[in-house]
Short mmCIF file of C-alpha atoms and ligand atoms in Angstrom, two decimals:
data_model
loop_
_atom_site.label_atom_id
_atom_site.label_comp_id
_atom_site.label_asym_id
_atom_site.label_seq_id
_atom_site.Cartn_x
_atom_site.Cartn_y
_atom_site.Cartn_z
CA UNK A 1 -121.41 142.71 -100.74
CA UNK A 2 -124.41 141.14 -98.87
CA UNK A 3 -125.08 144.04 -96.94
CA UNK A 4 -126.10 147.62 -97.88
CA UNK A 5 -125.53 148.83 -94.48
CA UNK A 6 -122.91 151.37 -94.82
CA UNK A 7 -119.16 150.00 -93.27
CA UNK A 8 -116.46 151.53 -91.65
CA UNK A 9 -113.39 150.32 -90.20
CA UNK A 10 -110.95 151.35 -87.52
CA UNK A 11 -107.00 151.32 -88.00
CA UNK A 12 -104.73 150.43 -85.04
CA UNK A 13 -101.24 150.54 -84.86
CA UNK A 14 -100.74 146.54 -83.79
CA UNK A 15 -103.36 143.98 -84.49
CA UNK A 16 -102.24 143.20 -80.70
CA UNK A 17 -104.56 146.19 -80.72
CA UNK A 18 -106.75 145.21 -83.20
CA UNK A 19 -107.57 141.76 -81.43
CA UNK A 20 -108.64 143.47 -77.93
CA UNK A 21 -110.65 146.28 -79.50
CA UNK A 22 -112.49 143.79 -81.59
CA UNK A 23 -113.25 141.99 -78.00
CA UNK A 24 -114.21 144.98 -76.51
CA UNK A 25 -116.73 145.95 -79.06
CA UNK A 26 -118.02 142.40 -79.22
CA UNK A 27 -118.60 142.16 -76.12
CA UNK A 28 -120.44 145.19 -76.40
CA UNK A 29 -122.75 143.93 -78.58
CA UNK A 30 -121.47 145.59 -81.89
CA UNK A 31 -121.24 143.50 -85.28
CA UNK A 32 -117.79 143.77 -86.49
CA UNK A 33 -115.31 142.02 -88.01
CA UNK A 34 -111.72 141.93 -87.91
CA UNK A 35 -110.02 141.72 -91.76
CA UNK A 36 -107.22 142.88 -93.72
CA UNK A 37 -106.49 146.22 -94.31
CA UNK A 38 -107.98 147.27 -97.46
CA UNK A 39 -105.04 148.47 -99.42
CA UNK A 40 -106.54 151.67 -100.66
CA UNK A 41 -106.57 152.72 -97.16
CA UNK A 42 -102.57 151.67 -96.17
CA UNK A 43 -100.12 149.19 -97.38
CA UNK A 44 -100.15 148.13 -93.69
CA UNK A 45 -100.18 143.88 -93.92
CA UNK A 46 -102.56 143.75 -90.63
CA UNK A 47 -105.65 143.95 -89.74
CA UNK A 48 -108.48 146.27 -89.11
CA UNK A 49 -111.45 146.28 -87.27
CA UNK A 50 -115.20 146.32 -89.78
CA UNK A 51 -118.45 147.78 -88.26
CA UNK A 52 -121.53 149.61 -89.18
CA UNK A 53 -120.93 153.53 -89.68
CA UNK A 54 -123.99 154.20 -87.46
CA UNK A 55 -122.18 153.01 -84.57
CA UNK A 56 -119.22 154.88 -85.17
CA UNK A 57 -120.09 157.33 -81.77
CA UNK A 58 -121.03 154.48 -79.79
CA UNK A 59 -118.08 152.30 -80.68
CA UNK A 60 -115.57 155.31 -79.79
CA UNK A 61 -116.99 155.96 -76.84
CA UNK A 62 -116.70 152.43 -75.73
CA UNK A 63 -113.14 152.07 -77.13
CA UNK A 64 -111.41 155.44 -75.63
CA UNK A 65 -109.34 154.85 -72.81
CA UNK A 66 -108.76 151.62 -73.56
CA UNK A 67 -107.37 151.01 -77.02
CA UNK A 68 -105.65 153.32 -79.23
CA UNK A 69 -106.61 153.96 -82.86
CA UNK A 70 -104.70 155.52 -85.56
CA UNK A 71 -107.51 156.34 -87.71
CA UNK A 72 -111.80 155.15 -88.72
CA UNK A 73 -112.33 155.49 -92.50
CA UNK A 74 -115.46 154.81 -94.25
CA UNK A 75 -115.78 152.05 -96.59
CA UNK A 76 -117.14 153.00 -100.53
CA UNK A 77 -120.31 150.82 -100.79
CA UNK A 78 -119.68 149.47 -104.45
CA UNK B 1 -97.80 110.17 -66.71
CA UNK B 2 -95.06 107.30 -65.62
CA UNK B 3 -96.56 106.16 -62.08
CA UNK B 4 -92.37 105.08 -61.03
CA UNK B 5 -91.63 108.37 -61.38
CA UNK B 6 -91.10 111.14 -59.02
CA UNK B 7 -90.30 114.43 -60.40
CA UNK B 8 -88.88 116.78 -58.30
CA UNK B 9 -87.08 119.20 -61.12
CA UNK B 10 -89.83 121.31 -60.99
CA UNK B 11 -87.55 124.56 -60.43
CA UNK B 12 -85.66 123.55 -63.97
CA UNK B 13 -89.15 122.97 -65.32
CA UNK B 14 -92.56 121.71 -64.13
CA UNK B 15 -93.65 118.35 -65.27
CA UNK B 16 -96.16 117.38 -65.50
CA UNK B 17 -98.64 120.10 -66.78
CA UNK B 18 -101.97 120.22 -65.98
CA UNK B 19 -103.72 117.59 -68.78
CA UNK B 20 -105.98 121.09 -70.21
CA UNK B 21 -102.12 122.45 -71.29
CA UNK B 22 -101.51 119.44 -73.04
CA UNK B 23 -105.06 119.43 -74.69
CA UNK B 24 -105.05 122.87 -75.67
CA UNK B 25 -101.65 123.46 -77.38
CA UNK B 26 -102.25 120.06 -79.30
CA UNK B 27 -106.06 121.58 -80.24
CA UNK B 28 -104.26 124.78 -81.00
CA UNK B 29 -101.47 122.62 -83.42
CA UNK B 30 -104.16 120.65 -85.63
CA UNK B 31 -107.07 122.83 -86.17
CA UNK B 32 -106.14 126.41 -85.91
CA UNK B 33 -102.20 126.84 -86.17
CA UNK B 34 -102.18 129.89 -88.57
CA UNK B 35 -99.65 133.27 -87.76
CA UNK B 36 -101.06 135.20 -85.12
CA UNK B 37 -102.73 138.21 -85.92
CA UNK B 38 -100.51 138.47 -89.29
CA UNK B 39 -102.92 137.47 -92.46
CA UNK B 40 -106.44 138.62 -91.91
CA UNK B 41 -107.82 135.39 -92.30
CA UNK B 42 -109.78 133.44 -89.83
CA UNK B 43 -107.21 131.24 -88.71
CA UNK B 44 -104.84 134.11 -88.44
CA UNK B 45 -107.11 135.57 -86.38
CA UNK B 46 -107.89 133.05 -83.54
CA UNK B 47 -104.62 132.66 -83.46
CA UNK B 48 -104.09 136.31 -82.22
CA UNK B 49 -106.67 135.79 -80.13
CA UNK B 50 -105.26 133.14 -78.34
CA UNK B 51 -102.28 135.18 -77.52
CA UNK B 52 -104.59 138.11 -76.42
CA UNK B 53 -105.94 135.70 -73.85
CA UNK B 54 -102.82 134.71 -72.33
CA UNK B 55 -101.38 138.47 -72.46
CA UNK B 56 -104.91 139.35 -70.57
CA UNK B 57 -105.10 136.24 -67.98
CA UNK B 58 -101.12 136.81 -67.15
CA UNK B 59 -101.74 140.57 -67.06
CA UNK B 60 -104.96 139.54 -64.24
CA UNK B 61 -102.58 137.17 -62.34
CA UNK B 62 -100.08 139.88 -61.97
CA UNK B 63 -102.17 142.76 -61.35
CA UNK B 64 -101.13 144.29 -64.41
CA UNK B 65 -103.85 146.46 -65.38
CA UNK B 66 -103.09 147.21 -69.15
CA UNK B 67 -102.37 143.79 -71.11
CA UNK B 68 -100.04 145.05 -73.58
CA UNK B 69 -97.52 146.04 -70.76
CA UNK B 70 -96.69 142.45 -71.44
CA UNK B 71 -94.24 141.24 -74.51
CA UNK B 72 -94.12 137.46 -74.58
CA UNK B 73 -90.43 136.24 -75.08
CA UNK B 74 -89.23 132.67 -75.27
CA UNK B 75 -87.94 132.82 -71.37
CA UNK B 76 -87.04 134.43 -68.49
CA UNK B 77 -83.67 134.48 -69.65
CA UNK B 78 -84.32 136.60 -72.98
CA UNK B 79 -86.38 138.57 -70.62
CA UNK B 80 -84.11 139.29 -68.12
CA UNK B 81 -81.54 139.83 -71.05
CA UNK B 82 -83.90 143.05 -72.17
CA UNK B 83 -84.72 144.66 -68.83
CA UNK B 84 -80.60 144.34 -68.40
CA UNK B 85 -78.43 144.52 -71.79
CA UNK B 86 -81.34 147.04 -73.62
CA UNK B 87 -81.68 149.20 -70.66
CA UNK B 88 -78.53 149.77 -68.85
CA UNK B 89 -75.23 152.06 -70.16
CA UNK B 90 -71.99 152.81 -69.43
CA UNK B 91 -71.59 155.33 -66.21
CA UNK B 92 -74.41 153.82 -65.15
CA UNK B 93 -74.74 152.13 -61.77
CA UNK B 94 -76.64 149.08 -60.88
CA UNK B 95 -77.67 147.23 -57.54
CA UNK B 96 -78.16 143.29 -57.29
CA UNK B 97 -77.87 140.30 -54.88
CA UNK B 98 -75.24 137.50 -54.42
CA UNK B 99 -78.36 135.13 -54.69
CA UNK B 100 -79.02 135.64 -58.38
CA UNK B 101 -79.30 132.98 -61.28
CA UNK B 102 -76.72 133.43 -64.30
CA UNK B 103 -79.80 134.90 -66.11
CA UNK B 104 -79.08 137.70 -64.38
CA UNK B 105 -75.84 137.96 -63.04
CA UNK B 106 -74.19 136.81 -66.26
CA UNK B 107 -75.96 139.61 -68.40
CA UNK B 108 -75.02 142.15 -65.35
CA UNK B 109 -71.45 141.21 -65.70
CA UNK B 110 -71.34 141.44 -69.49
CA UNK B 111 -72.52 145.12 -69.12
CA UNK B 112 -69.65 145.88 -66.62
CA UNK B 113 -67.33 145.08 -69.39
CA UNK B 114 -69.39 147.79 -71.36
CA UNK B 115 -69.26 150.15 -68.11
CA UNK B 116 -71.69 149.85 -66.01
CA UNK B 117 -71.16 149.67 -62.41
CA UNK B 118 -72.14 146.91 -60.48
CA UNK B 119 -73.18 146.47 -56.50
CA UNK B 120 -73.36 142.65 -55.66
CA UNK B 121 -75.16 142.69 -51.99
CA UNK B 122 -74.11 139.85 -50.31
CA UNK B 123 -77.24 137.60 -48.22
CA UNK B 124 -76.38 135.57 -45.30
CA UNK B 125 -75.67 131.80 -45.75
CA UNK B 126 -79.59 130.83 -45.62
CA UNK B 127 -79.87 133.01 -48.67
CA UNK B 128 -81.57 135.87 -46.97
CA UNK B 129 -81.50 139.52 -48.13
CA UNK B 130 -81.46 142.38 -45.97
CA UNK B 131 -83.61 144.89 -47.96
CA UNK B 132 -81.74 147.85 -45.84
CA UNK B 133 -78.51 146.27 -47.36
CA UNK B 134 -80.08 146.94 -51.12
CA UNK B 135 -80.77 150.79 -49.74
CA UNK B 136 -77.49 151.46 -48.24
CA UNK B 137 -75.93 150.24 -51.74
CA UNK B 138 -78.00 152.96 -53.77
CA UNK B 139 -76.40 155.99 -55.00
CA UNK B 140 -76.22 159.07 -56.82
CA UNK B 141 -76.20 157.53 -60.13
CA UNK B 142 -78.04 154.08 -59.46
CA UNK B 143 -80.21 153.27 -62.21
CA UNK B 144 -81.55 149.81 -61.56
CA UNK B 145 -82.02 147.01 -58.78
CA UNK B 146 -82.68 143.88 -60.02
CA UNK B 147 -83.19 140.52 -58.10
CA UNK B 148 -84.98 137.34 -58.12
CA UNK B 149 -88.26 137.10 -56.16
CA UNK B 150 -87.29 133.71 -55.04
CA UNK B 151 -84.15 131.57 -54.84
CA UNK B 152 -83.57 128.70 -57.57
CA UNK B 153 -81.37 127.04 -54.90
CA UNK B 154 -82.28 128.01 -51.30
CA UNK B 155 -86.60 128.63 -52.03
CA UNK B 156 -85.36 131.52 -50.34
CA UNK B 157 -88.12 134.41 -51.22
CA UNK B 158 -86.99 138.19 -51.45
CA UNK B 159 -88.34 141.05 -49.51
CA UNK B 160 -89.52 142.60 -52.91
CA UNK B 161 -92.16 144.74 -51.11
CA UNK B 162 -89.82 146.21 -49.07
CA UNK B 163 -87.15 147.03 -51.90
CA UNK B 164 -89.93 148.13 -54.15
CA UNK B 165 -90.96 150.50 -51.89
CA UNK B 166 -87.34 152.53 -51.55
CA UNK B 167 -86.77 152.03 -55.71
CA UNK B 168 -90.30 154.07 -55.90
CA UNK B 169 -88.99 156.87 -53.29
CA UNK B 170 -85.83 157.42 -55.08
CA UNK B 171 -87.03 157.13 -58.49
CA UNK B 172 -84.96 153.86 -59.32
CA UNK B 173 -86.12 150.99 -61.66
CA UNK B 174 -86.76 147.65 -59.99
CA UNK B 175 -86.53 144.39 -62.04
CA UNK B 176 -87.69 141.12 -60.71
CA UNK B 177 -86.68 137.54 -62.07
CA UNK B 178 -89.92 135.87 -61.00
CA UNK B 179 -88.93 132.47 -63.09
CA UNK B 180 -89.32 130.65 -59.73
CA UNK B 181 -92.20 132.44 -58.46
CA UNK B 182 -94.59 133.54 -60.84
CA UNK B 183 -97.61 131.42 -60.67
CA UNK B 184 -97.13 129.50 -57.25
CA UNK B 185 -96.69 132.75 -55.39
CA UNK B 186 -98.91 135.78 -55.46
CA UNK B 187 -97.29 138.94 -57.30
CA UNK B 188 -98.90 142.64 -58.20
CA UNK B 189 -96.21 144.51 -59.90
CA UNK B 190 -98.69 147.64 -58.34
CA UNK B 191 -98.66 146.87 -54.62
CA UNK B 192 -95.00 145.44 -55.02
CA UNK B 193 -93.48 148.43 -56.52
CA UNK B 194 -92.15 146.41 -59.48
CA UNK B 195 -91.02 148.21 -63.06
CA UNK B 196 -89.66 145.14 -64.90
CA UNK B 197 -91.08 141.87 -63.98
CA UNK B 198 -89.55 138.43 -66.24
CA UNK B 199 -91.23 135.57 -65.93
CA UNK B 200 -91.05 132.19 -67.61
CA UNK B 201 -93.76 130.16 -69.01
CA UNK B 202 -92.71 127.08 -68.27
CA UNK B 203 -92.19 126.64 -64.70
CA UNK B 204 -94.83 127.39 -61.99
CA UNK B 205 -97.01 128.57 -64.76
CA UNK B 206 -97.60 125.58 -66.14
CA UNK B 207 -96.95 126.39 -69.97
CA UNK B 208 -94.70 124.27 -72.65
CA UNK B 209 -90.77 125.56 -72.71
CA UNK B 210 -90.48 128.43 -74.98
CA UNK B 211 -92.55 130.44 -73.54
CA UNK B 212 -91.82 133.72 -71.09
CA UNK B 213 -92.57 137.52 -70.90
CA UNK B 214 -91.29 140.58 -69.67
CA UNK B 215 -93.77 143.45 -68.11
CA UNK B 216 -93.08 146.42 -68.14
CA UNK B 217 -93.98 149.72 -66.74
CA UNK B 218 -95.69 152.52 -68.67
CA UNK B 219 -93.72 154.54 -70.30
CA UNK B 220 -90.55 152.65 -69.46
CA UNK B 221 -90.28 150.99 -73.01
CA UNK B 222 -88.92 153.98 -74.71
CA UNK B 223 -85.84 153.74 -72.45
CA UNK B 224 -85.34 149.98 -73.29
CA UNK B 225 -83.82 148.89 -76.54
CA UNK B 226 -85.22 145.67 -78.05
CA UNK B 227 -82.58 143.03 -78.58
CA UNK B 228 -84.13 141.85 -82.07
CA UNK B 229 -86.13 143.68 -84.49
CA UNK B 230 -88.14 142.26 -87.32
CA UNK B 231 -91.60 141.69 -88.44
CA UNK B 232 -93.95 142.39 -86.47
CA UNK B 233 -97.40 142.21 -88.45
CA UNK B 234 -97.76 146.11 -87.87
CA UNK B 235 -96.99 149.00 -89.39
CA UNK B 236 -95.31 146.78 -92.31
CA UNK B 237 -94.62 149.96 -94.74
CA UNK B 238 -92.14 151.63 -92.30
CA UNK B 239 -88.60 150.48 -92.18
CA UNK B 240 -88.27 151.73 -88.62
CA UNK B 241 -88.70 149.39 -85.77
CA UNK B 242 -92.26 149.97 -83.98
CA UNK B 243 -92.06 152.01 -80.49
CA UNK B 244 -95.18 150.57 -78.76
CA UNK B 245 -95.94 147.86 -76.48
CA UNK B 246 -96.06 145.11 -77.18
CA UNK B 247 -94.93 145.02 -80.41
CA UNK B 248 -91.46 146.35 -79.85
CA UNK B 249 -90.16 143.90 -77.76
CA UNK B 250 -92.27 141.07 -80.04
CA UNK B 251 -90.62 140.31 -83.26
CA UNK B 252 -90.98 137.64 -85.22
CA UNK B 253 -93.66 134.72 -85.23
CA UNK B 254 -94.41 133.55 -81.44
CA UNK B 255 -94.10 130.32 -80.19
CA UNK B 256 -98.41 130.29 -80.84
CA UNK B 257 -98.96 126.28 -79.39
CA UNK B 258 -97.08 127.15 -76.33
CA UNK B 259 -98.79 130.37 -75.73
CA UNK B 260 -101.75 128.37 -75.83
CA UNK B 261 -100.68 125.67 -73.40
CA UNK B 262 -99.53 128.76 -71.18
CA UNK B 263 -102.82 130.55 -71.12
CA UNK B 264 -104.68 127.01 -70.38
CA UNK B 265 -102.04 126.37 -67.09
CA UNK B 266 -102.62 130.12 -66.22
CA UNK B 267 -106.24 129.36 -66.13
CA UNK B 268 -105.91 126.16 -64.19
CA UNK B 269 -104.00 128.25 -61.59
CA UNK B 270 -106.65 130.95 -61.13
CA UNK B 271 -109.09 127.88 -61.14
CA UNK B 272 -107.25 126.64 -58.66
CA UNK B 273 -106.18 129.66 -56.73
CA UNK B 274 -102.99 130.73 -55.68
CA UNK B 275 -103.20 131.31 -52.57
CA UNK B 276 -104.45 127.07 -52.44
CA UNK B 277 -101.56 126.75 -54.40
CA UNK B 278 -99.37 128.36 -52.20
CA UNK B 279 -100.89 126.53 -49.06
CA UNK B 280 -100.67 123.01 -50.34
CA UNK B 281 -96.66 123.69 -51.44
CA UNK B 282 -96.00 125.64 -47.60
CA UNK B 283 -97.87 121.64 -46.63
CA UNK B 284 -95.05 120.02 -48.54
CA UNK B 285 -92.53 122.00 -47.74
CA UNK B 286 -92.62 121.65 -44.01
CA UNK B 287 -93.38 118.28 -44.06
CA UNK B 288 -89.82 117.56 -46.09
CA UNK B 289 -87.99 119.81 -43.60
CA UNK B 290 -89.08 118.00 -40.67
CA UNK B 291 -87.99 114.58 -42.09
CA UNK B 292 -85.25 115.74 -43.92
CA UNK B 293 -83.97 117.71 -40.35
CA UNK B 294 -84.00 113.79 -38.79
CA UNK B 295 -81.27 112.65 -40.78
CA UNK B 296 -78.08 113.52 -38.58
CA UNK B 297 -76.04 112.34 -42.06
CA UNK B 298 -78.08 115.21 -44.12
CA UNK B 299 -76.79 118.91 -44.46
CA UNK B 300 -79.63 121.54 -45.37
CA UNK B 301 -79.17 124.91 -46.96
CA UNK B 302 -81.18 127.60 -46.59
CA UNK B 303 -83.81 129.31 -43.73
CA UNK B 304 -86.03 125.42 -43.71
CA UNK B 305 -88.95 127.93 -42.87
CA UNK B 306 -92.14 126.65 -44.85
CA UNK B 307 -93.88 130.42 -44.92
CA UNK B 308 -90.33 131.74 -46.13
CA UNK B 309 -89.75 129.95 -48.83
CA UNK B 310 -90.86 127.84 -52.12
CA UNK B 311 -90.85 124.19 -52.11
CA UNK B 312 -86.92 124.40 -53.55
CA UNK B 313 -84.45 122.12 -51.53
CA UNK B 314 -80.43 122.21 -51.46
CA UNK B 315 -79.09 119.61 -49.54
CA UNK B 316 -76.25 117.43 -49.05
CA UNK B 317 -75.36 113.34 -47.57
CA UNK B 318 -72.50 113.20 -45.96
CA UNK B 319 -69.38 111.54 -48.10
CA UNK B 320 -71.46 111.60 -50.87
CA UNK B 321 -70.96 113.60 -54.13
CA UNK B 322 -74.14 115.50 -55.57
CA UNK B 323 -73.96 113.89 -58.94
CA UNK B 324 -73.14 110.42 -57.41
CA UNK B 325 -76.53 111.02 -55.08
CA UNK B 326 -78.65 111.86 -58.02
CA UNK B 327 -77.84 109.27 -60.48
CA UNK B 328 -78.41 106.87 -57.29
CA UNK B 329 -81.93 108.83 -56.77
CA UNK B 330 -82.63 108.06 -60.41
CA UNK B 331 -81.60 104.59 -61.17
CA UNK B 332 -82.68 103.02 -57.83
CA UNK B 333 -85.72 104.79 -56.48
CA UNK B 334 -87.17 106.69 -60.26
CA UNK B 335 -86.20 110.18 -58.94
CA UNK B 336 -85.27 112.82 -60.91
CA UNK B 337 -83.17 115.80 -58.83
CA UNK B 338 -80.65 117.92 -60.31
CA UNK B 339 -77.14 117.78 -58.48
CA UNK B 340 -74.73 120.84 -59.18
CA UNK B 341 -74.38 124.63 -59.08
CA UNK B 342 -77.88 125.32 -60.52
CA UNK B 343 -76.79 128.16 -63.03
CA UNK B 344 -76.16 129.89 -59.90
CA UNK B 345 -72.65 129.69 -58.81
CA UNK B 346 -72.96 133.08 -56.92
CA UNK B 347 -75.78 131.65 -54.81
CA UNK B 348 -73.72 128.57 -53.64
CA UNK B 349 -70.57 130.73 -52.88
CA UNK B 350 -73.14 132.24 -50.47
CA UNK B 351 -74.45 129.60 -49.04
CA UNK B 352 -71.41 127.78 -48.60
CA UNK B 353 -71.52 125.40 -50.80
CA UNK B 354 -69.32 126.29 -53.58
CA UNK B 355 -67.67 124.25 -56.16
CA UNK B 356 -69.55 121.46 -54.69
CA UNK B 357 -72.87 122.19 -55.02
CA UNK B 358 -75.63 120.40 -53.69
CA UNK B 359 -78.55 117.88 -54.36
CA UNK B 360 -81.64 119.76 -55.02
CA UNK B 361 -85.13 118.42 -54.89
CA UNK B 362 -87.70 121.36 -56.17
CA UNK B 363 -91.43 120.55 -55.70
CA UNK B 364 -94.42 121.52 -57.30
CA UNK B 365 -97.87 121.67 -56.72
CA UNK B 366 -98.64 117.67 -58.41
CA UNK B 367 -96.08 116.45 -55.99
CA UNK B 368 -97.42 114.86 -52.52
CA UNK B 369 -96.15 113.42 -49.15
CA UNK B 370 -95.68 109.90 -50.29
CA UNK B 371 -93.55 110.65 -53.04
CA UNK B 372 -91.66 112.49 -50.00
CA UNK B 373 -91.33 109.35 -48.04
CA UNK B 374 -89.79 107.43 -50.82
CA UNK B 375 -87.26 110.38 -51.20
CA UNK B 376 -86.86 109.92 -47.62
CA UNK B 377 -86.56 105.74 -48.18
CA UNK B 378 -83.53 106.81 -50.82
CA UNK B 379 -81.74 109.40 -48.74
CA UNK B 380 -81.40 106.78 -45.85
CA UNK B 381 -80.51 104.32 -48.39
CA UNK B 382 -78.08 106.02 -49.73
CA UNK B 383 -76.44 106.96 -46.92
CA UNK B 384 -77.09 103.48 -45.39
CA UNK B 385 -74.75 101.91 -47.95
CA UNK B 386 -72.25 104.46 -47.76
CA UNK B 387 -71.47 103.87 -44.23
CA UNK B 388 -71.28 99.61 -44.67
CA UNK B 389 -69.12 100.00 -47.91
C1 PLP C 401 -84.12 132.38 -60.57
C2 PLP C 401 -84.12 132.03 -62.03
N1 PLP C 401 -83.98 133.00 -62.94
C3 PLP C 401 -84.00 132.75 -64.27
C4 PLP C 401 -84.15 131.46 -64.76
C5 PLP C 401 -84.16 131.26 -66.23
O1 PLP C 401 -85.37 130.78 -66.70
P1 PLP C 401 -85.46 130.28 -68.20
O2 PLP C 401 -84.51 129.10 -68.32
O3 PLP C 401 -86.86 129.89 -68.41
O4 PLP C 401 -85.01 131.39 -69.07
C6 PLP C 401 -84.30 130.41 -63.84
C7 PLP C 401 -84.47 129.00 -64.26
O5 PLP C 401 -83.75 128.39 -65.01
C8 PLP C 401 -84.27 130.71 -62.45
O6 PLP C 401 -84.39 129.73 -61.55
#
């Protein structure tokens, strides 16, 4: 991977879900990226929502309220 | 667009769309087109998004403050079919109008086979509801009202404020059919006390056919059984159906280019504004009810009150057949009307006009005054020959 920031990424139950938290947190101003669910973390065919671990507070506090998440798991950097 | 046509089947479906719908579902077809939200790639992707932006500018036009209260369905009718068939059981007792489409009426009456009770509140003959008339009919074990928020045959509009506001005091669920309303006259499921609200795409809205949606209130899906279960994109390692909006009432892939189209006519109408909207159709309508009122040969239904109704016109020529007046409108003056019972042979037994029917012109907001003086031009016509023959 290009970047050695360290990655996280947050699990929603829909990608209905997935799709207007990535908006939210674009709008925002945070890089993310919506892509598939690694399968390590769930067999799950949809999507999931990839940002920078540093923001993890920042991105919470913008999504509570407003979207549900099932879970945020950090990515292995290899 | 065919310059020798006049459409006035709008209240079957609106034609034509604004050119953006046209532009957007085709740009939507050819150069994104993948399964929305389901893959994880790019395509995929925007194709979700696309949907998200027509759950979010629908959810703005209704005053719907959370988008996912909204499941998208292929029409009002598989809408209306949900709020009835998936929430509704035997012992239970629900409250409706004698002005309602078979989209409603037929589902109702398919459930009083499976035990429900049914109220049918009769309106008077212009189609008008006495919202008292809905409270008197609730009881003890009254689970749902359900009516349209305007007439498909009469433009007659409901008092829905007025309903919703009892429903809310006595705890019962109110269900709207708003496939002749939504998008040409202004809703807010909040201020109007509405639970269920089923719209179609395709009408007022401006979107392609095969597109509708069904919002419901918080909470409220857990009592409402989806009529199809499938894929969903979520949650694909459980067996079990998913519980949450708005997957639950979404399975299967979406009609995705008409979505699109829909969220582009949604946007033209905020562009526009509804209340404009609204204005220009009031413009039309009173105009046709003043020329329409010269003909001594013409019988109206309905109130003929501009402010009280959509641009929707029943009507009959004296010694003249429906279907004989609408093939006429058609082959000698390029205008399409639909002649019949309108899918709402309730509605015409109130009105009076039952097995018969009637000729109905239904307007939109690309219609204008000349195309009302030709229709004018073919009534007299019409009528003209029918008295020298
Ligand atoms: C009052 C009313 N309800 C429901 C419907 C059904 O809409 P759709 O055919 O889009 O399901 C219509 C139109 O056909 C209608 O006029």
């Amino acid at each position: 991977m290009k970047s050695q920031t360290p990655q996280a990424v947050i699990l929603f139950s829909s990608t209905a879900h997935a799709l207007m938290a990535e908006k939210i947190a674009k709008t925002q101003g945070f890089p993310c990226k919506l892509i598939p669910v690694p399968r390590h973390l769930s067999s799950d065919c949809g999507v999931c929502l990839r940002f920078n671990a540093e923001d993890r507070d920042a991105l919470e506090a913008a999504l509570r309220n407003r979207i549900d998440w099932t879970e945020i798991c950090l990515l292995s950097s290899s | 667009m065919n310059k020798n046509i006049v459409y006035f089947d709008n209240a079957a479906t609106s034609w034509p769309k604004p050119q953006v719908v046209y532009l957007t579902a085709d740009r939507y077809s050819r150069s994104i087109g993948g399964s929305p939200g389901r893959s994880g790639h790019r395509l995929s992707i925007e194709a979700g998004r696309i949907i998200l932006e027509a759950r979010e500018k629908l959810a703005s036009l209704f005053g719907i403050s959370d988008p996912f209260r909204i499941a998208f369905t292929k029409n009002a009718t598989e809408a209306l079919n949900i709020a009835i068939s998936g929430f509704l059981s035997s012992g239970e007792h629900c409250v409706t109008t004698s002005m309602e489409h078979n989209s409603v009426m037929r589902p109702l009456r398919a459930m009083e086979k499976k035990g429900i009770e049914l109220t049918v509140v009769p309106c008077s003959s212009g189609g008008e509801l006495n919202p008292l008339d809905i409270k008197k009919a609730i009881k003890k074990n009254t689970r749902m009202v359900i009516c349209s928020h305007a007439s498909n045959v009469t433009g007659t509009i409901m008092p829905v404020e007025e309903i919703g506001r009892f429903t809310r005091e006595c705890g019962v669920v109110f269900c709207v059919d708003a496939a002749q309303t939504a998008g040409a006259v202004s809703i807010d499921v909040e201020e109007m006390g509405i639970d269920l609200l089923a719209f179609t795409g395709h009408k007022s809205l401006f979107g392609l056919q095969g597109t509708g949606g069904l919002y419901i209130r918080k909470g409220l899906e857990t009592e409402i059984t989806p009529l199809l279960r499938g894929g969903t994109g979520s949650r694909s390692e459980f067996e079990e159906h998913p519980d949450f909006m708005p997957d639950r009432f979404e399975s299967g892939t979406p009609n995705t280019p008409g979505l699109a189209g829909l969220e582009a006519g949604v946007s033209f109408i905020m562009e526009k504004g509804i209340n404009r909207i609204r204005k220009k159709e009031i413009e039309l309508t009173r105009y046709f009810i003043e020329k329409l009122r010269a003909f001594t040969f013409v019988e109206i239904y309905g109130l003929q009150e501009a402010e009280k109704q959509i641009p929707v016109f029943s009507f009959n020529i004296k010694g003249v057949s429906p279907s004989e007046a609408a093939l006429f409108f058609d082959e000698e003056y390029g205008i399409m009307s639909r002649p019949g019972l309108h899918c709402a042979p309730a509605a015409h037994r109130t009105i009076g006009a039952f097995p018969r029917g009637t000729i109905r012109f239904s307007l939109g907001y690309f219609n204008d005054t000349a195309e009302l003086d030709r229709a004018c031009a073919a009534i007299s016509d019409l009528a003209g020959r029918r008295r020298v023959s």
